[in-house]
Amino acid sequence: MRANLDADEVDRTGELPQEVIKGLIRLNCFKLKIPKEYGGIGISQFNYGRIKEMIASHCASTAIWVSAHQSIGVPNPLKLFGTEEQKKKYLTRLAHEGLISGFALTEPGVGSDPASMTTTATLTEDGKHYLINGEKLWCSNGNVADVLIVVARTPDKIVNGKAKKQITCFIVETKTPGFEVAYRCDFLGCRGIINGILRFKDVKVPAENILSNPGDGLKIALTTLNTGRLTLAGGCIGAAKQCLNIARRGATERVQWGGPIGKHDAIAGKLAEMAAYVFAMESVWEYSSLLADSTNRDFRLEAAITKLFCSEATWKIADEALQIRGGRGYEKAQSLRGRGEKAYPIERILREVRINRIIEGTSEIMHLFIAREALDFHMKTLVPIADPAASVGLKTKAALAAAVKYAIWYPKLYRPARPFKDYGFVSGKMSAHMRFVEKTGKRLARMIFRLMLRYQQGLEKKQQLISRVVDIGVELFAMAATCSRAETMLVIKRRNYEKSVELADLFCKGARKRIERSFEDIAENNDRQSYKVAQGVLEGEYYFLEDGIVKNEGK
Ligand SMILES: Cc1cc2nc3c(=O)[nH]c(=O)nc-3n(C[C@H](O)[C@H](O)[C@H](O)COP(=O)(O)OP(=O)(O)OC[C@H]3O[C@@H](n4cnc5c(N)ncnc54)[C@H](O)[C@@H]3O)c2cc1C
């Protein structure tokens, strides 16, 4: 890859050379996720993520080409939801003809809230085709794709006398008349990706190209995103490791005040935290990917946690790596090379990794998604009691059911955590952290219960509050995954196992502090005031703060 792909040149020109794309096809990189029986490689999610990690460590644009095609593009949803005929037709062609695909969900007016989609698909009179009309935005690979998954609204279904929105997925060949690539977008980073505006004007698609059933579109989109999120996290790990590599070299090579900057305590602290985070990210990702491979279990919660944790951590790591490089971190690699310095591309990596906090569910939406999963147990139990539309009889019934449920559940949360030895761990340090995870998990559950009682349905709107609850849960998950991995490495005496325990210990100590801070902020915060100020900002009450600038009006 180093010899054939100049990632800085891709960034400068905004083009991924054709020879690189052909080379990736020759290396089977575009059929990794296609099952063997259809001519693909049939690789596991774990190994696929590893490949994404390696590609992303070198060139983020190339990594997106590969993953937009098969994490969210046609191969994955088709594998999960397609009929045998659809698989034979499209997976075989994708594997043998080197077709490129993508996943078109987002629209100019539809981002985080896909249910409000406006692209429509209407059945023709003969019932044999659908006509797709609308506009899709930012579909990665979309401008060059041969075949796409297009998510569109089909006519409402009447259920119990009420109209129910139907969102449906279609397999669409882009050579179909009426399909048009209207624009190519340019971005902060990942400049070699190709995506823009796709227009659909009476694009005629055979009815048999519906994936699963009409109305299953959102389910398919969300399931597809599970794989996308895990794979995205693999890419984050590749970028984070590259940042660590560059920071290590930079901190060793750069000498100031009589010594390498890595010997100065402030920089040493950053390096140690980066190393601990890289170990934790890999632990979280490994656990979730192996889970996705090993069972038929629903892993959407783990995928969301992994995506949130890895994308946020990578952004911090890239920022610190740039800081460690000082002015050289801010300078482009070509410019550094031009004046004879080592051309570490940390400036480019920082721009590239920023996208991970936005695509495939923004960090804010990931918080809400995880919270909803965590609160589901309480919502189902308590909401009928608070529902103003429910009859007295229904409320009484719900209250009795809740009383029984909580009488069993709540006391368990006061049961002390198990003694260290019961974790079966060899490492005392890891056992101690696991005990903290167990104890704090119960403390968190008690806190959620109290918040539910206090705010009831209104809790969903307290986004700052529930974000902290989620942050605690994510930290606990990361601690557990990190300790288990370090412990496993210790038990099987894998290379560097002692260092792994050290890194896990350092990560867990930091996580404990962050968790404590989040609990404090849940108990006491300025959320109400900050919401009021924000509304004031929106209403123009703070215009004076924008005085003295050349105001950009987006023209
Ligand atoms: C480079 C790139 C590649 C992409 N690739 C694809 C692709 O292949 N296929 C595809 O379909 N899409 C793709 N997208 C779209 C991407 O998935 C969306 O950008 C993302 O879903 C967010 O939507 P949005 O940008 O419209 O943000 P918005 O939904 O407008 O959100 C703006 C901000 O508001 C926050 N926000 C929104 N709703 C809430 C809420 N209820 N509560 C709190 N905060 C909220 C968001 O977190 C965000 O910070 C791509 C985008 C980019 C930039």
PDB file of C-alpha atoms and ligand atoms in Angstrom, residues 64 68 72 102-113 136-142 187 189-190 193 195 225 355 357-365 368 372 463, ligand 1:
ATOM      1  CA  ILE A  64     -14.389   4.525   2.907  1.00  0.00           C
ATOM      2  CA  ALA A  68     -19.235   2.086   1.932  1.00  0.00           C
ATOM      3  CA  ILE A  72     -23.530  -0.572   4.218  1.00  0.00           C
ATOM      4  CA  GLY A 102     -23.371   2.254  -1.930  1.00  0.00           C
ATOM      5  CA  PHE A 103     -26.194   2.908   0.498  1.00  0.00           C
ATOM      6  CA  ALA A 104     -28.487   5.888  -0.178  1.00  0.00           C
ATOM      7  CA  LEU A 105     -30.441   6.888   2.910  1.00  0.00           C
ATOM      8  CA  THR A 106     -29.634  10.553   3.624  1.00  0.00           C
ATOM      9  CA  GLU A 107     -31.501  13.357   1.831  1.00  0.00           C
ATOM     10  CA  PRO A 108     -31.035  17.131   1.914  1.00  0.00           C
ATOM     11  CA  GLY A 109     -33.839  17.427   4.493  1.00  0.00           C
ATOM     12  CA  VAL A 110     -33.317  14.049   6.157  1.00  0.00           C
ATOM     13  CA  GLY A 111     -30.232  13.320   8.228  1.00  0.00           C
ATOM     14  CA  SER A 112     -30.476  11.912  11.737  1.00  0.00           C
ATOM     15  CA  ASP A 113     -34.218  11.365  11.422  1.00  0.00           C
ATOM     16  CA  LYS A 136     -30.320  11.563  -2.101  1.00  0.00           C
ATOM     17  CA  LEU A 137     -27.345  13.325  -0.569  1.00  0.00           C
ATOM     18  CA  TRP A 138     -23.848  12.167   0.458  1.00  0.00           C
ATOM     19  CA  CYS A 139     -24.198   8.529  -0.579  1.00  0.00           C
ATOM     20  CA  SER A 140     -20.538   7.428  -0.456  1.00  0.00           C
ATOM     21  CA  ASN A 141     -19.531   5.784  -3.769  1.00  0.00           C
ATOM     22  CA  GLY A 142     -22.963   6.885  -5.072  1.00  0.00           C
ATOM     23  CA  PHE A 187     -15.082  17.716   2.206  1.00  0.00           C
ATOM     24  CA  GLY A 189     -11.025  15.327   4.841  1.00  0.00           C
ATOM     25  CA  CYS A 190     -11.331  11.946   3.122  1.00  0.00           C
ATOM     26  CA  ILE A 193     -14.266   9.684  -1.587  1.00  0.00           C
ATOM     27  CA  ASN A 195     -20.278  11.315  -3.110  1.00  0.00           C
ATOM     28  CA  LEU A 225     -25.710   0.292  10.236  1.00  0.00           C
ATOM     29  CA  ILE A 355     -16.052  12.389  10.038  1.00  0.00           C
ATOM     30  CA  ARG A 357     -18.292  11.410  14.908  1.00  0.00           C
ATOM     31  CA  ILE A 358     -20.884  12.264  12.245  1.00  0.00           C
ATOM     32  CA  ILE A 359     -21.497   9.404   9.824  1.00  0.00           C
ATOM     33  CA  GLU A 360     -23.479   6.267  10.611  1.00  0.00           C
ATOM     34  CA  GLY A 361     -25.164   8.002  13.537  1.00  0.00           C
ATOM     35  CA  THR A 362     -23.774  11.185  15.091  1.00  0.00           C
ATOM     36  CA  SER A 363     -22.391  11.020  18.619  1.00  0.00           C
ATOM     37  CA  GLU A 364     -25.502  12.795  19.913  1.00  0.00           C
ATOM     38  CA  ILE A 365     -27.785  10.282  18.201  1.00  0.00           C
ATOM     39  CA  LEU A 368     -29.937   8.836  22.510  1.00  0.00           C
ATOM     40  CA  ARG A 372     -33.345   4.357  24.722  1.00  0.00           C
ATOM     41  CA  GLN A 463     -30.549  14.971  26.771  1.00  0.00           C
TER      42      GLN A 463
HETATM   43  C1  LIG B   1     -18.487  12.274   4.130  1.00  0.00           C
HETATM   44  C2  LIG B   1     -19.871  11.769   4.368  1.00  0.00           C
HETATM   45  C3  LIG B   1     -20.222  10.489   3.969  1.00  0.00           C
HETATM   46  C4  LIG B   1     -21.537  10.037   4.133  1.00  0.00           C
HETATM   47  N1  LIG B   1     -21.911   8.812   3.631  1.00  0.00           N
HETATM   48  C5  LIG B   1     -23.227   8.476   3.635  1.00  0.00           C
HETATM   49  C6  LIG B   1     -23.686   7.302   2.946  1.00  0.00           C
HETATM   50  O1  LIG B   1     -22.902   6.549   2.368  1.00  0.00           O
HETATM   51  N2  LIG B   1     -25.018   7.059   2.925  1.00  0.00           N
HETATM   52  C7  LIG B   1     -25.926   7.870   3.542  1.00  0.00           C
HETATM   53  O2  LIG B   1     -27.121   7.587   3.477  1.00  0.00           O
HETATM   54  N3  LIG B   1     -25.518   8.959   4.231  1.00  0.00           N
HETATM   55  C8  LIG B   1     -24.200   9.292   4.279  1.00  0.00           C
HETATM   56  N4  LIG B   1     -23.786  10.414   4.937  1.00  0.00           N
HETATM   57  C9  LIG B   1     -24.742  11.167   5.732  1.00  0.00           C
HETATM   58  C10 LIG B   1     -24.502  11.022   7.236  1.00  0.00           C
HETATM   59  O3  LIG B   1     -24.858   9.749   7.658  1.00  0.00           O
HETATM   60  C11 LIG B   1     -25.262  12.163   7.924  1.00  0.00           C
HETATM   61  O4  LIG B   1     -24.460  13.308   7.777  1.00  0.00           O
HETATM   62  C12 LIG B   1     -25.574  11.893   9.365  1.00  0.00           C
HETATM   63  O5  LIG B   1     -26.536  10.895   9.461  1.00  0.00           O
HETATM   64  C13 LIG B   1     -26.076  13.132  10.086  1.00  0.00           C
HETATM   65  O6  LIG B   1     -27.095  13.760   9.383  1.00  0.00           O
HETATM   66  P1  LIG B   1     -26.976  15.331   9.049  1.00  0.00           P
HETATM   67  O7  LIG B   1     -25.611  15.598   8.584  1.00  0.00           O
HETATM   68  O8  LIG B   1     -28.099  15.714   8.190  1.00  0.00           O
HETATM   69  O9  LIG B   1     -27.097  16.028  10.469  1.00  0.00           O
HETATM   70  P2  LIG B   1     -28.432  16.512  11.203  1.00  0.00           P
HETATM   71  O10 LIG B   1     -29.352  15.369  11.396  1.00  0.00           O
HETATM   72  O11 LIG B   1     -28.944  17.727  10.541  1.00  0.00           O
HETATM   73  O12 LIG B   1     -27.830  16.895  12.622  1.00  0.00           O
HETATM   74  C14 LIG B   1     -27.084  18.097  12.843  1.00  0.00           C
HETATM   75  C15 LIG B   1     -26.653  18.100  14.314  1.00  0.00           C
HETATM   76  O13 LIG B   1     -27.812  18.031  15.164  1.00  0.00           O
HETATM   77  C16 LIG B   1     -27.724  16.900  16.027  1.00  0.00           C
HETATM   78  N5  LIG B   1     -29.065  16.333  16.191  1.00  0.00           N
HETATM   79  C17 LIG B   1     -29.930  15.952  15.226  1.00  0.00           C
HETATM   80  N6  LIG B   1     -31.054  15.472  15.778  1.00  0.00           N
HETATM   81  C18 LIG B   1     -30.904  15.547  17.119  1.00  0.00           C
HETATM   82  C19 LIG B   1     -31.721  15.202  18.249  1.00  0.00           C
HETATM   83  N7  LIG B   1     -32.919  14.640  18.113  1.00  0.00           N
HETATM   84  N8  LIG B   1     -31.226  15.417  19.475  1.00  0.00           N
HETATM   85  C20 LIG B   1     -30.000  15.944  19.655  1.00  0.00           C
HETATM   86  N9  LIG B   1     -29.183  16.282  18.638  1.00  0.00           N
HETATM   87  C21 LIG B   1     -29.628  16.091  17.389  1.00  0.00           C
HETATM   88  C22 LIG B   1     -26.773  15.942  15.326  1.00  0.00           C
HETATM   89  O14 LIG B   1     -26.149  15.077  16.249  1.00  0.00           O
HETATM   90  C23 LIG B   1     -25.783  16.908  14.688  1.00  0.00           C
HETATM   91  O15 LIG B   1     -24.840  17.300  15.638  1.00  0.00           O
HETATM   92  C24 LIG B   1     -22.484  10.874   4.778  1.00  0.00           C
HETATM   93  C25 LIG B   1     -22.109  12.142   5.213  1.00  0.00           C
HETATM   94  C26 LIG B   1     -20.834  12.605   4.997  1.00  0.00           C
HETATM   95  C27 LIG B   1     -20.488  14.002   5.433  1.00  0.00           C
END
